[in-house]
PDB file of C-alpha atoms in Angstrom:
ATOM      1  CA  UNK D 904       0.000   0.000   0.000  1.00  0.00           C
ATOM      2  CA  UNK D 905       1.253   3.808  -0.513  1.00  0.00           C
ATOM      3  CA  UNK D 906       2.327   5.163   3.069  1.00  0.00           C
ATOM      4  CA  UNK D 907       4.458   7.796   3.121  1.00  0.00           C
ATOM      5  CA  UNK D 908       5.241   7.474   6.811  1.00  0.00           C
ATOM      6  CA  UNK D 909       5.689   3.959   6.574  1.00  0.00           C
ATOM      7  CA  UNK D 910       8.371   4.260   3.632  1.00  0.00           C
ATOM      8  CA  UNK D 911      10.113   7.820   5.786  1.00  0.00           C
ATOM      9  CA  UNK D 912      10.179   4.810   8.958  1.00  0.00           C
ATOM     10  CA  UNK D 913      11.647   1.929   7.207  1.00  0.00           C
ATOM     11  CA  UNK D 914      14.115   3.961   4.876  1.00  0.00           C
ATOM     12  CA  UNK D 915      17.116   3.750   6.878  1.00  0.00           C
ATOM     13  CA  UNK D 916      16.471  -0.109   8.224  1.00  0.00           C
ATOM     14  CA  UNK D 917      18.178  -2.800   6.676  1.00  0.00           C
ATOM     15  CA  UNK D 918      17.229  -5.825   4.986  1.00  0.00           C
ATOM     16  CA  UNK D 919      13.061  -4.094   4.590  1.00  0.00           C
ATOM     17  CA  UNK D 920      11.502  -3.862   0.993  1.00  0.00           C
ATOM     18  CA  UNK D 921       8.525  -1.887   0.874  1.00  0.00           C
ATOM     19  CA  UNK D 922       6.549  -3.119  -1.851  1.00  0.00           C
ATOM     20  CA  UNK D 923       2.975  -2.084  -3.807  1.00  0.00           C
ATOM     21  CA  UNK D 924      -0.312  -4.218  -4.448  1.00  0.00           C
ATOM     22  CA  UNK D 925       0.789  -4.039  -7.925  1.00  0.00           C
ATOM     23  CA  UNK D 926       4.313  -5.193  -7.346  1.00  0.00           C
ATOM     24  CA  UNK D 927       3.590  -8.412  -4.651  1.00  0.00           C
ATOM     25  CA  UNK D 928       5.205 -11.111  -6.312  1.00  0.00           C
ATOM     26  CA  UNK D 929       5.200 -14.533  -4.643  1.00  0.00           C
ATOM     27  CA  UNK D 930       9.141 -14.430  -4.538  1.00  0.00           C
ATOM     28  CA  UNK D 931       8.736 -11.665  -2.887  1.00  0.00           C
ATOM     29  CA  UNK D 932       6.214 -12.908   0.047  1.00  0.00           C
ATOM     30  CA  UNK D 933       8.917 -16.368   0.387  1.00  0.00           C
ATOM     31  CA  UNK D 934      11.694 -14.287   0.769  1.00  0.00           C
ATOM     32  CA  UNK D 935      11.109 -12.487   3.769  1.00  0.00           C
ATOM     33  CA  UNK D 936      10.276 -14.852   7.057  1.00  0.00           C
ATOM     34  CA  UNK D 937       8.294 -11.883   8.127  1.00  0.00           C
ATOM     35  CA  UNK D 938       5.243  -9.347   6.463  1.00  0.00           C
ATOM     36  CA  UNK D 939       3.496  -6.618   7.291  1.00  0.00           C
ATOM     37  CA  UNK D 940       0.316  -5.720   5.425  1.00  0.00           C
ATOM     38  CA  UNK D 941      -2.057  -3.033   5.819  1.00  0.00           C
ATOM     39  CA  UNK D 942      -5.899  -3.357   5.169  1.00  0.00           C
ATOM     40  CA  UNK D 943      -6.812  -1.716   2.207  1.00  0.00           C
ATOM     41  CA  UNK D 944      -3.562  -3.540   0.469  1.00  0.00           C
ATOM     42  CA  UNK D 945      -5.152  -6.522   1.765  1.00  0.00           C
ATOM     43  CA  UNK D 946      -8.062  -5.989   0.268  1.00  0.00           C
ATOM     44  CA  UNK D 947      -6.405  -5.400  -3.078  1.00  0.00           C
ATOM     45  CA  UNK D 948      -5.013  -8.443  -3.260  1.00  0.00           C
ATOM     46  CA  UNK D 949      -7.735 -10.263  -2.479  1.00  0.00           C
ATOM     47  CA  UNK D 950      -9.679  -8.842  -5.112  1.00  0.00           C
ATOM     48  CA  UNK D 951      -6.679  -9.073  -7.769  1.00  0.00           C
ATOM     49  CA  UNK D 952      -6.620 -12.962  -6.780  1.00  0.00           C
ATOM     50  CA  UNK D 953      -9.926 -13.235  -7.598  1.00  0.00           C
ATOM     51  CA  UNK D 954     -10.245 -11.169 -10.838  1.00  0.00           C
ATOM     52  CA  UNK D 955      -6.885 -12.420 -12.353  1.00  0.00           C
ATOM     53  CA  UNK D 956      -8.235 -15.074 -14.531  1.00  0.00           C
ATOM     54  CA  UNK D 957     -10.579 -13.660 -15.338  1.00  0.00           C
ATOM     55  CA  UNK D 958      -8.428 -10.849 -16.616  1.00  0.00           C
ATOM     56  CA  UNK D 959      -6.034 -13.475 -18.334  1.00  0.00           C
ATOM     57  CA  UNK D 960      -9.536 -14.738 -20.024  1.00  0.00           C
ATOM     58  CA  UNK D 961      -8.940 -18.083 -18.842  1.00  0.00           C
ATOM     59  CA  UNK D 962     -12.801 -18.634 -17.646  1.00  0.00           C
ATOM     60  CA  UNK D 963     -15.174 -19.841 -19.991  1.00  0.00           C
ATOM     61  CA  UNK D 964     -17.258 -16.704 -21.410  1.00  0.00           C
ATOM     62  CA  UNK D 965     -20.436 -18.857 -22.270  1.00  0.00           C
ATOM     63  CA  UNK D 966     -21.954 -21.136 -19.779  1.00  0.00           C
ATOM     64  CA  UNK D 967     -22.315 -24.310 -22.605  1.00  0.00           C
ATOM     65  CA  UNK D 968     -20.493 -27.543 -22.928  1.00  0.00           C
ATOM     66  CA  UNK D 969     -18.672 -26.445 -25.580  1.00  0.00           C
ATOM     67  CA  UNK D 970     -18.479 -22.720 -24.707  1.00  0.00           C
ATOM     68  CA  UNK D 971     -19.757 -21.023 -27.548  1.00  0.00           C
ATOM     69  CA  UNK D 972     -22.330 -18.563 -27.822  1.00  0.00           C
ATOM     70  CA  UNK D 973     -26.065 -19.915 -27.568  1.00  0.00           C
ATOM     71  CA  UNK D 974     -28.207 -19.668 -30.376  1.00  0.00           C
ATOM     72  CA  UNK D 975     -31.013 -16.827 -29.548  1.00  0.00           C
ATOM     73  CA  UNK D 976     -34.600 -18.504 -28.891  1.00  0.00           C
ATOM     74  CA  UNK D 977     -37.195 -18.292 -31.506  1.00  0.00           C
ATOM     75  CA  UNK D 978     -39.991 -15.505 -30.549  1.00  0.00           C
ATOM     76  CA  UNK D 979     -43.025 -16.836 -29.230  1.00  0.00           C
ATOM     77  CA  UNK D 980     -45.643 -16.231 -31.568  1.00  0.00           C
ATOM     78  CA  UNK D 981     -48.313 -13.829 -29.223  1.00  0.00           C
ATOM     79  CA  UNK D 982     -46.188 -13.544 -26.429  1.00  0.00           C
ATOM     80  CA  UNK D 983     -47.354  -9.675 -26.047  1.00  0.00           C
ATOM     81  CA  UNK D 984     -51.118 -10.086 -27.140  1.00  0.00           C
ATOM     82  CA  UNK D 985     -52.366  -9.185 -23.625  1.00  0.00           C
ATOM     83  CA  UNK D 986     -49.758  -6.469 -23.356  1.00  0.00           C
ATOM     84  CA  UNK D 987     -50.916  -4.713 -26.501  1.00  0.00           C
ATOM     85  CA  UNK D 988     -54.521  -5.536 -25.522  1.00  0.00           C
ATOM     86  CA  UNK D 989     -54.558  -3.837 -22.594  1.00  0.00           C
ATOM     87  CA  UNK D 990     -52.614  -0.740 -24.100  1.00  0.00           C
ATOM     88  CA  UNK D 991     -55.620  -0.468 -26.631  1.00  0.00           C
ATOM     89  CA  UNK D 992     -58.202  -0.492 -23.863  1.00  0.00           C
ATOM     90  CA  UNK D 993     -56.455   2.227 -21.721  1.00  0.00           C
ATOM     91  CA  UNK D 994     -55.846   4.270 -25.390  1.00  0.00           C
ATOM     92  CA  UNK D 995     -59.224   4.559 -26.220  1.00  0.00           C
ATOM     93  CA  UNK D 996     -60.928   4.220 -22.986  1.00  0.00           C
ATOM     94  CA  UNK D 997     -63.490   7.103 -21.837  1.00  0.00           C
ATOM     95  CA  UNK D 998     -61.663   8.196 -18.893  1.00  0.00           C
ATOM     96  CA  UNK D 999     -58.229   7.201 -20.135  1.00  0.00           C
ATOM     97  CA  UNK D1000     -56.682   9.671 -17.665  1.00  0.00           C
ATOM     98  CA  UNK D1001     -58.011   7.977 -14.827  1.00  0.00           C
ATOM     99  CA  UNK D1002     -58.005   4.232 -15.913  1.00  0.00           C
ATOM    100  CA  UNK D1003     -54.022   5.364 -16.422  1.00  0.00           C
ATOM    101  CA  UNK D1004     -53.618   6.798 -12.767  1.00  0.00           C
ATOM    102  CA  UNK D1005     -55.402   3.507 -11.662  1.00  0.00           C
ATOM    103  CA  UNK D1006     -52.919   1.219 -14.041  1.00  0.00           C
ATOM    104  CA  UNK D1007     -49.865   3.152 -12.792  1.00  0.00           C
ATOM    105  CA  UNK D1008     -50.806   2.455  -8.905  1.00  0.00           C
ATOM    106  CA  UNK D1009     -50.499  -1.028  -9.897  1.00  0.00           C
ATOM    107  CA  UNK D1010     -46.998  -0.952 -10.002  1.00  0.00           C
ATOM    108  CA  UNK D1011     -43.727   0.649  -8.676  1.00  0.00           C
ATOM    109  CA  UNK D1012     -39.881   0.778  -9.898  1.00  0.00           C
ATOM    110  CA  UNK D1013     -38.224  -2.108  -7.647  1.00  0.00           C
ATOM    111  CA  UNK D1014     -34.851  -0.600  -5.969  1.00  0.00           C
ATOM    112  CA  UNK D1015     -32.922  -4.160  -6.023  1.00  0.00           C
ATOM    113  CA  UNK D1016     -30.098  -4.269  -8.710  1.00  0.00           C
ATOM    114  CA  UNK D1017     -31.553  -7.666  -9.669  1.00  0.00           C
ATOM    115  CA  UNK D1018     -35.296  -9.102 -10.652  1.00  0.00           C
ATOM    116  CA  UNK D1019     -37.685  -7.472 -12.883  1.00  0.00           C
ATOM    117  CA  UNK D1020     -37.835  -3.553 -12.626  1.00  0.00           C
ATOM    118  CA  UNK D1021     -41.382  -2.932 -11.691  1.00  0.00           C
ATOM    119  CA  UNK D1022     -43.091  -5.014  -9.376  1.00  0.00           C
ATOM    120  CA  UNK D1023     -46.785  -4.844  -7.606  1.00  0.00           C
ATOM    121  CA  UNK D1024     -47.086  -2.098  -5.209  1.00  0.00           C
ATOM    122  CA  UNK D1025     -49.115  -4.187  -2.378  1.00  0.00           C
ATOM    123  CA  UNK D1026     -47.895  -7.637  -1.568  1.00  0.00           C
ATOM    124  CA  UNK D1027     -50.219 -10.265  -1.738  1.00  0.00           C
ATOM    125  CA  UNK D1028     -48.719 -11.956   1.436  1.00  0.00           C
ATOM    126  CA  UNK D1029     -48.651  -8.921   3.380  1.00  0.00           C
ATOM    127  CA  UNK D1030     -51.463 -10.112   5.906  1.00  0.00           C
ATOM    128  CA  UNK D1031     -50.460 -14.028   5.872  1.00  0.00           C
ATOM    129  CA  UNK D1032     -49.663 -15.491   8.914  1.00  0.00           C
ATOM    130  CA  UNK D1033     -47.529 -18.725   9.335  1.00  0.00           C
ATOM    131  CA  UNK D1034     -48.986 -21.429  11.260  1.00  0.00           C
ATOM    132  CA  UNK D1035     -46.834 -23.844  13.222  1.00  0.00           C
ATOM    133  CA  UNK D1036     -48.693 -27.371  12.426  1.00  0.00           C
ATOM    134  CA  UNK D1037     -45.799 -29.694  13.803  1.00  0.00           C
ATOM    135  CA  UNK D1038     -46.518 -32.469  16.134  1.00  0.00           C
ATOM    136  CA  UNK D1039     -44.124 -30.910  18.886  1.00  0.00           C
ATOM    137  CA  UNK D1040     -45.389 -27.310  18.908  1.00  0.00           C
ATOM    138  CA  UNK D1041     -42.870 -25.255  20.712  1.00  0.00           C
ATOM    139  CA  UNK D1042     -44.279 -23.281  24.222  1.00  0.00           C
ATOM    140  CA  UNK D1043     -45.771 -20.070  24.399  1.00  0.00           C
ATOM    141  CA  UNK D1044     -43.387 -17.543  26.283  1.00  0.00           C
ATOM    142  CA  UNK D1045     -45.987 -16.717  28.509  1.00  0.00           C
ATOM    143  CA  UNK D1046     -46.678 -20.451  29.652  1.00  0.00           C
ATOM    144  CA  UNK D1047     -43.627 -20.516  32.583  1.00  0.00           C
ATOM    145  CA  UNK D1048     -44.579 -23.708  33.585  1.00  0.00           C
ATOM    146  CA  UNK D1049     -45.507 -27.178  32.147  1.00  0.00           C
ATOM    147  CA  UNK D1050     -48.316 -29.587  33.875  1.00  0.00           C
ATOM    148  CA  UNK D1051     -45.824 -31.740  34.611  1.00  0.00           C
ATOM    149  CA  UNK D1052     -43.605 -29.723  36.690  1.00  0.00           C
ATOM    150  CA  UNK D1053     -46.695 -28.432  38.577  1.00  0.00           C
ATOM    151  CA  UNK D1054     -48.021 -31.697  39.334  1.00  0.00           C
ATOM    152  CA  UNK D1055     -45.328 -33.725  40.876  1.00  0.00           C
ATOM    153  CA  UNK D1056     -45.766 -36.845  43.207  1.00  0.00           C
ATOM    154  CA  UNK D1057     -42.307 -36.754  45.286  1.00  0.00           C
ATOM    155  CA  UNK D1058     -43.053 -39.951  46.776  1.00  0.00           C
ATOM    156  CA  UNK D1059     -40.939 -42.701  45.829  1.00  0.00           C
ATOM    157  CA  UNK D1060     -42.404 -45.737  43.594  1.00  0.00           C
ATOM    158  CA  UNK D1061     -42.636 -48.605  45.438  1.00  0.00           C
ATOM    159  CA  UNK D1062     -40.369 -51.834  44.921  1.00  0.00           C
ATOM    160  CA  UNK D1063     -40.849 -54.997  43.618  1.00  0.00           C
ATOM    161  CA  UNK D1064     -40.848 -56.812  46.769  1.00  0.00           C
ATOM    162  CA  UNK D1065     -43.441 -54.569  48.598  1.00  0.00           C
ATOM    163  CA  UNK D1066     -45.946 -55.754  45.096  1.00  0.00           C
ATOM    164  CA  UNK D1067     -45.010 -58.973  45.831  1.00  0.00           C
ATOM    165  CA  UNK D1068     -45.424 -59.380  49.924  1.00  0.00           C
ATOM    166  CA  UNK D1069     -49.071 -57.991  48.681  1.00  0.00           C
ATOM    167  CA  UNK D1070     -49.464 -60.325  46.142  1.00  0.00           C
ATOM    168  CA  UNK D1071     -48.651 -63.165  48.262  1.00  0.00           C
ATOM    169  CA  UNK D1072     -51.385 -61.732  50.870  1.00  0.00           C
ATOM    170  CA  UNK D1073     -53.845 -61.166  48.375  1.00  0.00           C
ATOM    171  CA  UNK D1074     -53.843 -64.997  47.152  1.00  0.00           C
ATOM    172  CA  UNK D1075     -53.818 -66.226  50.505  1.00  0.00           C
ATOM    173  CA  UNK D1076     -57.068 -64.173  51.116  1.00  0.00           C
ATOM    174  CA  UNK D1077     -58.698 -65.980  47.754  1.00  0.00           C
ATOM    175  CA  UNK D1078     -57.633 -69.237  48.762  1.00  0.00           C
ATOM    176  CA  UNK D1079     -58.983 -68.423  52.193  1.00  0.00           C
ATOM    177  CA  UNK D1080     -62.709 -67.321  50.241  1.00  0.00           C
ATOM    178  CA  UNK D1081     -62.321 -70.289  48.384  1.00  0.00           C
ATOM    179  CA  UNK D1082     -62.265 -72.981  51.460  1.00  0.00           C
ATOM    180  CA  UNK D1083     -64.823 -71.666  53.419  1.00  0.00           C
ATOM    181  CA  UNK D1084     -67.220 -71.222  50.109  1.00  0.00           C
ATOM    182  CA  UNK D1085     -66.335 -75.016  49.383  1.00  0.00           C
ATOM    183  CA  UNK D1086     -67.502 -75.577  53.368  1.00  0.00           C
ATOM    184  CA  UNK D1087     -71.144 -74.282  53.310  1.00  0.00           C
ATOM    185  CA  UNK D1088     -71.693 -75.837  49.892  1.00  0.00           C
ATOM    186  CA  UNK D1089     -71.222 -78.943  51.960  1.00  0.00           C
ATOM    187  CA  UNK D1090     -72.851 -78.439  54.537  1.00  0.00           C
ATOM    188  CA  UNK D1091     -76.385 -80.094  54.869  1.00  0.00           C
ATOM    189  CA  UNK D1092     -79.474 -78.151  54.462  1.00  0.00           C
ATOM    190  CA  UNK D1093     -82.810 -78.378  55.728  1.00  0.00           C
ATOM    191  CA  UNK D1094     -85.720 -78.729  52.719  1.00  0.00           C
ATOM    192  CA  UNK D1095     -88.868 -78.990  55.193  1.00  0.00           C
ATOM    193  CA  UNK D1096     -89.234 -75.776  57.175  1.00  0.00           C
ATOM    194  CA  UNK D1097     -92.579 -77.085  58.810  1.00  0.00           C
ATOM    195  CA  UNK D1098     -90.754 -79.574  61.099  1.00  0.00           C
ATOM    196  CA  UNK D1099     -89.402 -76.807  63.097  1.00  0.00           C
ATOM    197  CA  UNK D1100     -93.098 -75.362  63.472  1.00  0.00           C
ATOM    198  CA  UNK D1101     -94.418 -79.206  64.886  1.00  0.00           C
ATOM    199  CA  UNK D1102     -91.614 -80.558  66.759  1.00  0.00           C
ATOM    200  CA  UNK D1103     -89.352 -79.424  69.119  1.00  0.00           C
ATOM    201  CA  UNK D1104     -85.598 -79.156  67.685  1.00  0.00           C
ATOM    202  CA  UNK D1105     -83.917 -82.043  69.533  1.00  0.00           C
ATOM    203  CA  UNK D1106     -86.365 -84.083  67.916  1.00  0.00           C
ATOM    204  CA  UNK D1107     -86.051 -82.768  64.901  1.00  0.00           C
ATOM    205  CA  UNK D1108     -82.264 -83.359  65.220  1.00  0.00           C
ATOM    206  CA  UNK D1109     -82.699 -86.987  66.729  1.00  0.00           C
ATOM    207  CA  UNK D1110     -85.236 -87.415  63.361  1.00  0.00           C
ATOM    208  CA  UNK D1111     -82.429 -86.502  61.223  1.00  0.00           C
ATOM    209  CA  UNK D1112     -80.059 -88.567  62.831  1.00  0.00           C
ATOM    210  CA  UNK D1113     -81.882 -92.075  62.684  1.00  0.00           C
TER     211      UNK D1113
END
């Protein structure tokens, strides 16, 4: 880079070359175990990296397989029918100076360097809103807290021998249910109520025993 003050600093030290962007060589930058490089040279070189094939021509100047020219595309037949169209109706229209205000309010010169240079003047998509639809919707900022942390049991599950000591109780108690169910359906019944209404019970008892 062009520094004055730098070249007045380093004119009476030995073994420093002060060198332009224009006249880096990379003899020059193996030379020297050390460098010093400003910004804006920096810059330069970066760019002059980048540009010099292009500069030497070396790039292909038409994007084909063979890099020639492409032939130019055969005109549409009525490709501007609705263009012309519509310039007819607005020429001869009644109130062409207002159906031309209204046409013009359409559109508006676009500022970016690429894209078409007028686009529409309202967006379409100006009021759409983007719905998230995914099966793990993410949490409102106002909802702190999720059911789960509020809702908490703190006890401890229990073990596997605790389920099994009541297991083991349990079927006792159904074998217990069991026996004494099996007991009464043993157990001899009396069909003829009317013998306790006549006799006394011992002899109804004796009676049943002979």
């Amino acid at each position: 880079d062009v520094n004055n003050n730098f070249r007045w600093a380093t004119a009476h030290v030995a073994n420093v070359r002060r060198e332009n962007v224009e006249g880096v060589s990379t003899y020059i930058l193996l030379k020297y175990h050390q460098l010093v490089i400003t910004e804006a040279a920096l810059q330069q070189l970066i760019h002059n990296l980048q540009n010099f094939p292009k500069e030497r021509g070396w790039l292909m100047r038409c994007a084909t397989p063979d890099a020639k020219p492409a032939p130019r595309p055969e005109m549409v037949p009525g490709w501007n029918e609705e263009w012309k169209a519509m310039k007819e109706r607005l020429l001869h229209a009644e109130f062409r100076a207002k159906e031309m205000a209204r046409e013009r309010k359409k559109w508006r010169w676009s500022s970016d360097l690429k894209g078409p240079l007028k686009i529409p003047s309202s967006d379409p998509l100006t009021g759409f809103r983007v719905r998230d639809f995914s099966a793990r919707p993410k949490a409102k900022p106002w909802e702190k807290y999720e059911l789960h942390e509020l809702y908490t049991d703190d006890e401890p599950l229990e073990s596997g021998a605790e389920h099994e000591a009541e297991l083991a109780l349990l079927e006792e108690q159904l074998d217990l249910r069991d026996h004494v169910m099996q007991a009464d359906d043993r157990r001899e019944t009396v069909d003829d109520v009317s013998k306790f209404e006549s006799d006394r019970l011992e002899g109804v008892y004796e009676g049943d025993g002979d």
